[in-house]
Structure formats: C-alpha cells, structure tokens
Coordinates of C-alpha atoms and ligand atoms in Angstrom, one line a residue:
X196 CA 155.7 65.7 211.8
X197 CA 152.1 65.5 213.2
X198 CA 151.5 66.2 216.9
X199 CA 147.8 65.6 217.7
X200 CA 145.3 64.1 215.6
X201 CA 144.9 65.5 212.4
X202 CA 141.4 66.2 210.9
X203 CA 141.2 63.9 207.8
X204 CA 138.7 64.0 205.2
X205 CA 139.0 61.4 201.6
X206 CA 136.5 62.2 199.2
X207 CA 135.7 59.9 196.5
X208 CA 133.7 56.6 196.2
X209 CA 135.5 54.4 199.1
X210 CA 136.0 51.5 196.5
X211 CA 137.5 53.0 194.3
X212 CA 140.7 51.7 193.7
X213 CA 142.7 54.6 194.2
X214 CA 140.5 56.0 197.0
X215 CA 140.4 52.2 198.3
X216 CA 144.7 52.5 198.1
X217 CA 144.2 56.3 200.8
X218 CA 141.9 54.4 202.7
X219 CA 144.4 51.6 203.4
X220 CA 147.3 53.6 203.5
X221 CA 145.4 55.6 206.5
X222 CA 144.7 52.4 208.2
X223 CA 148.0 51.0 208.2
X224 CA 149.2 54.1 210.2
X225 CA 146.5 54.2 212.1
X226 CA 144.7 57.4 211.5
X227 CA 140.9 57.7 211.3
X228 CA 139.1 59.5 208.8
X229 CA 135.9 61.0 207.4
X230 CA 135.0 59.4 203.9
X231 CA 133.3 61.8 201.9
X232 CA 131.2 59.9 199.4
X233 CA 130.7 61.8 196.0
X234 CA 129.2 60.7 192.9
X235 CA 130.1 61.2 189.4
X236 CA 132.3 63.3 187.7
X237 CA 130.2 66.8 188.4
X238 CA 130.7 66.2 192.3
X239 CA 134.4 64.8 191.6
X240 CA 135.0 68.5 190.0
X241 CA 133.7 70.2 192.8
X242 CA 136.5 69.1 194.9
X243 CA 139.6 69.1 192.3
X244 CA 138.4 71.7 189.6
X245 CA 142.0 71.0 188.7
X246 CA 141.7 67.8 187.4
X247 CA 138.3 66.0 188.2
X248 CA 139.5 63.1 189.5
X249 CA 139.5 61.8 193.0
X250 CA 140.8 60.6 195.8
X251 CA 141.2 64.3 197.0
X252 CA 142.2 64.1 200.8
X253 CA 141.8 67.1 203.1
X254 CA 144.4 67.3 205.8
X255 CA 143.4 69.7 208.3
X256 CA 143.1 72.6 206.5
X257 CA 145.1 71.4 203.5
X258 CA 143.9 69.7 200.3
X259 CA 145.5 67.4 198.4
X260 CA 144.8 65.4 195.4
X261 CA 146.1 62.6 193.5
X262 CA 146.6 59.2 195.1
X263 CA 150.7 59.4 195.3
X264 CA 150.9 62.4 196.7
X265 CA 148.1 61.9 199.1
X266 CA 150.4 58.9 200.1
X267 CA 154.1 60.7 200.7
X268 CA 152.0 63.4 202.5
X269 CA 150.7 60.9 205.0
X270 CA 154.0 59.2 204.9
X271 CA 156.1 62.5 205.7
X272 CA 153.5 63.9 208.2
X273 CA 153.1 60.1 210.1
X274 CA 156.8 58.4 209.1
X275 CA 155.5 54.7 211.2
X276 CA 155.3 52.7 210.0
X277 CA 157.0 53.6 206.3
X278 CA 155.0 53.3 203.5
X279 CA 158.3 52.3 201.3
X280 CA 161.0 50.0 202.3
X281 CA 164.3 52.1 203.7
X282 CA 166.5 50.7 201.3
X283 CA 166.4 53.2 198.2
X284 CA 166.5 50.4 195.7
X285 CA 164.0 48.3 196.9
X286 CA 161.9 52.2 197.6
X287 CA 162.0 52.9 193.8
X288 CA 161.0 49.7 192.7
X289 CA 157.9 49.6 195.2
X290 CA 157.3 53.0 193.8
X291 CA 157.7 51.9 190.1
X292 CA 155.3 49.6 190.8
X293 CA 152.7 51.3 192.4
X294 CA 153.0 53.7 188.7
X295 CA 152.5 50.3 187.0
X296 CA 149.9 48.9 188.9
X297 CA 147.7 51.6 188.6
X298 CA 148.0 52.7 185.1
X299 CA 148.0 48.8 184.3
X300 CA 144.8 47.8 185.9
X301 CA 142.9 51.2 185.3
X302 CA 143.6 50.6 181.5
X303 CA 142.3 47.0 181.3
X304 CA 139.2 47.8 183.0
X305 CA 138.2 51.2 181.2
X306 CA 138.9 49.1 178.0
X307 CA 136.3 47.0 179.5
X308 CA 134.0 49.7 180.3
X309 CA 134.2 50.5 176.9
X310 CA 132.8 47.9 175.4
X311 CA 130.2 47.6 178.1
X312 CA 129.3 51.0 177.1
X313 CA 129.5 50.5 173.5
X314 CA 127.2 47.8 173.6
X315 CA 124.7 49.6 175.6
X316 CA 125.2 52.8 172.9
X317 CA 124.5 50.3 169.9
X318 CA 121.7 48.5 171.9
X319 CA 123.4 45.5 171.1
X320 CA 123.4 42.3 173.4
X321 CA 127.2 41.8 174.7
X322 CA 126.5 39.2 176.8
X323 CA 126.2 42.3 179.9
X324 CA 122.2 42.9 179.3
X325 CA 122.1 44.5 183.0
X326 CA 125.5 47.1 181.9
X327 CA 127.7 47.8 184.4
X328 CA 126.8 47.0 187.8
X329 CA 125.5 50.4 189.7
X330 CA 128.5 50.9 192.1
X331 CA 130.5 51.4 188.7
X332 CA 128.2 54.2 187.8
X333 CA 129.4 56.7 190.5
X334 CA 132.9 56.6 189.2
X335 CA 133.2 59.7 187.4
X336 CA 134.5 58.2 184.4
X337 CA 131.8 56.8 182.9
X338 CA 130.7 59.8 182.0
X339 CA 134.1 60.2 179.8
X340 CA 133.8 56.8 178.6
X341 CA 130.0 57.1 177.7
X342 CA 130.9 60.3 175.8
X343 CA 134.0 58.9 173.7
X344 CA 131.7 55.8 173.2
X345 CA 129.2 57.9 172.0
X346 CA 131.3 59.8 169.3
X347 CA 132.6 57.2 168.2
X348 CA 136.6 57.4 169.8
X349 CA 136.7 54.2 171.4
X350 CA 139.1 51.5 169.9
X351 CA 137.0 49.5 167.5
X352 CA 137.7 45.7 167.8
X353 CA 136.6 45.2 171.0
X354 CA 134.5 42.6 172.3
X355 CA 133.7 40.0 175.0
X356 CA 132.6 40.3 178.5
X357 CA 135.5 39.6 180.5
X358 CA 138.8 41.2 180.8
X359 CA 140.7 41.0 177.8
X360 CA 143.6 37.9 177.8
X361 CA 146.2 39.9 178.5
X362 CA 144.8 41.4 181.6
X363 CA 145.1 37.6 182.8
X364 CA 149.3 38.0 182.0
X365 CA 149.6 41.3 183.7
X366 CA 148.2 39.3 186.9
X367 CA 150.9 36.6 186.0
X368 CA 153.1 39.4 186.0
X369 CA 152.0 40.0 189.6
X370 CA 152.3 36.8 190.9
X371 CA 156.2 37.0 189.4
X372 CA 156.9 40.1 191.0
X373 CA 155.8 39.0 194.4
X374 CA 157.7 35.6 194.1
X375 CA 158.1 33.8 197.3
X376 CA 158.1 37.0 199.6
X377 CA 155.1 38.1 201.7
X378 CA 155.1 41.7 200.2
X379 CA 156.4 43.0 196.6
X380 CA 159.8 43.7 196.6
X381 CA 160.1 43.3 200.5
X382 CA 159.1 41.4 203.8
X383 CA 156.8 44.5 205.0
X384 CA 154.0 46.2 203.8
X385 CA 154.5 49.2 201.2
X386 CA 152.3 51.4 198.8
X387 CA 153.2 49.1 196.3
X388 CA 150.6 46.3 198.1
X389 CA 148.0 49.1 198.9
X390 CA 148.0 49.8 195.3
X391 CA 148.1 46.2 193.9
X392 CA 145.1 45.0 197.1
X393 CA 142.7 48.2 195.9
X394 CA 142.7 47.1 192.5
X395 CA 142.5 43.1 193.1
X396 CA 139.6 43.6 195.5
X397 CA 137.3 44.9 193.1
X398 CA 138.0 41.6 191.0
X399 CA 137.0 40.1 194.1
X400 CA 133.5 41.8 194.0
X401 CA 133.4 40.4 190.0
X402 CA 132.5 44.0 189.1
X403 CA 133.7 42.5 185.9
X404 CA 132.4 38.7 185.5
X405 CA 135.8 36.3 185.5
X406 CA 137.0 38.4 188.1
X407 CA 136.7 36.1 191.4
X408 CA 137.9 32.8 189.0
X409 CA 141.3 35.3 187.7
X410 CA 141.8 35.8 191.7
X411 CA 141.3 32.5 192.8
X412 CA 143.7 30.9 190.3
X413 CA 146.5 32.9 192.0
X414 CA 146.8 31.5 195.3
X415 CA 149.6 34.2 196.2
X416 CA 147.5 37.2 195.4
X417 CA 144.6 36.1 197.9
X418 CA 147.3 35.9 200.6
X419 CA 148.7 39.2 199.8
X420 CA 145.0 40.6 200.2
X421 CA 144.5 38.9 203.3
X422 CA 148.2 39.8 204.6
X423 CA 147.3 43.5 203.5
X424 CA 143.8 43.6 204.9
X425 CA 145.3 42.6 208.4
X426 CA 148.1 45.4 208.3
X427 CA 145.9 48.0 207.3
X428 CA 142.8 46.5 209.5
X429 CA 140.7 46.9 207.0
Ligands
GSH267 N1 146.5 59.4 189.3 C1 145.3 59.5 190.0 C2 144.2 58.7 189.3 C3 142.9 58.9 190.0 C4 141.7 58.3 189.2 O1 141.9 57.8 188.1 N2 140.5 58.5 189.7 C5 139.3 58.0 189.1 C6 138.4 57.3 190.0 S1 139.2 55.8 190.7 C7 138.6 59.3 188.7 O2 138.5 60.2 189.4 N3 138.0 59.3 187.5 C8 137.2 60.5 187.0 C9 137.5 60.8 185.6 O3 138.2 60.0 185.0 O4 136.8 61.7 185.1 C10 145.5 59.1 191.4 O5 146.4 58.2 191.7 O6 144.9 59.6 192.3

C-alpha cells in the first residue's frame, strides 16, 4: 500500500472510453495525474509495443497497460474507497460487467466506424458527408478500421448513420441491470459504473448522431452519469 503520493502518468486520448474509465477511477480515490495525450495508433505503439492499445498508466516507475489491470493496480496500491463491492458475489458480477460493457459498446461503435469509413472509401454519401468527427480520428483504431475497410474485410450489409438497433437493446439491457439501485449491482460506486459512464458520455457528445436522443430516453442512465461524475469529481 501506497505511502506518499505516487507519480501517475495515463497516456491515451482522455475521452477515450477506456482511458475516460482510469481517469475516473483515479478521481474517485483521489489521486492526481499527468494525462499524456497521444494520437493515433503509431504514438499508441510507442508506449505498449506489446499491444498498441492504450490506456497505458505509469505508476512511478512502473508501467502498466490495459484498462483492468490499470484498475486492480490502483485498487491494491489505494484500497479507499473499493473499486468493487466487498461482497464476492456482487464483486464478480460488477466485474462481469465491466468485461461486458466494454466489449459491448466498443463493438457497436467500431461497427459504426466501419460504415463511416466504408462510405468515405467508396466515396459514397452515407448520410455522414463530414466522416467522423476529428476527436474520433486520434483513436488509434481507425487506422485498423480504415485498413480492413480498405481490403475489403469489413462485414458487408451495413448501413445507416446511427447505431445499429440493437445497440438501443444493449442500453435497455443497462437500464435492467441497474434496476432501482443507484449503482449496478450495489448502493456504491464500482468499476462497473466507471466503465458503463466512460462509454455513455461519449453518446452524450453525439460522436455518433442519435447518441444524446438514446441517452436521454433512459432517465436512469443520466443519473448514474451524474451520480458517477460527482464520486469521481469529474
Ligand atoms: N482491453 C483494453 C482495450 C483498450 C482499447 O480498446 N483501447 C483503444 C482506444 S479506447 C485502442 O487503443 N485502440 C487502438 C487500436 O485498436 O489499434 C483496455 O481495457 O484497456
């Protein structure tokens, strides 16, 4: 357990959804941090030649990459308050969920990407004439998605500008998971709202158009953001 400060660096675009889910993690315990802003997936490299992806988080002089990790390091090294409930069950749900959450949203929104991108490759008019709106250019991936786009290996079939429909059921399956309690699974904050808030707020910003309406048509979600956003003051 930590004795002084610790020097904490989070590289990554700050929006993000999973650097946004460090960010809020740190601010729920309280610890400040340096965010390092990188752009694309050349800089991403640079700092995880392992994998390319980010967040990468470097702890005083340790570094540490992937999202989960970066959260039971903080959560080991700074126990209060817990980042999963103390009850095991309710613990391995909240961290089922945070698996879910993020390989849920992350798919729905590269599949929009995709056709974003395919649309811009074909030159055709999607209805998204001005692409994908510039903050969604320095996440690394749309390199990778421009490339599979380009030779051909995205999922034919697609179209629209929105999410697809069923993104709007995984939301529903939010709002069902949350029920009547302030938090998922619990009546305090855990890693399974950091992850669910990081992804919601960038529906919020209507980096993909629909996004606010999806948001605002789920009462429940908007007060988990805001119950979130106070807890992690930020
Ligand atoms: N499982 C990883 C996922 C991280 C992730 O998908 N990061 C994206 C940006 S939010 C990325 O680095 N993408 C670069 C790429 O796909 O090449 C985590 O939780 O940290």
């Amino acid at each position: 357990v930590a004795t002084s400060a610790p020097r904490i660096l989070v590289y990554g675009p700050p929006r993000a959804p999973f650097n946004a889910k460090v960010l809020l993690a740190l601010g729920v315990k309280r610890l400040d941090c340096k965010v390092v802003e990188l752009s694309g997936s050349a800089e991403f490299r640079k700092v995880n030649p392992e994998t390319g992806m980010v967040p990468v988080m470097d702890y005083d002089d340790r570094r540490i990459h992937d999202s989960a990790r970066i959260l039971d390091w903080i959560d080991e090294q700074h126990p209060e308050p817990p980042l999963v409930a103390r009850d095991p069950r309710v613990a391995r749900s909240q961290r089922g969920l945070e698996a879910w959450i993020g390989e849920t949203f992350y798919f729905y929104w590269l599949r929009w990407l995709r056709v974003q991108l395919a649309a811009e490759v074909a030159g055709a008019d999607a209805g998204a004439s001005e692409g994908p709106p510039g903050e969604l250019a320095r996440m690394g991936v749309l390199d990778r998605v421009r490339a599979a786009v380009s030779d051909g290996s995205f999922p034919a079939g697609l179209s629209g500008t929105g999410f697809s429909p069923e993104f709007s059921r995984r939301l529903d399956d939010l709002v069902g998971f949350l029920g009547e309690r302030p938090y998922l699974y619990a009546e305090r904050v855990s890693r399974a709202d950091l992850t669910a808030v990081a992804f919601l707020r960038t529906l919020e910003w209507g980096w993909v158009p629909g996004g606010p309406d999806l948001l605002r048509a789920r009462p429940s979600l908007g007060a988990l953001m805001q119950r979130v956003a106070r807890d992690a003051g930020c």
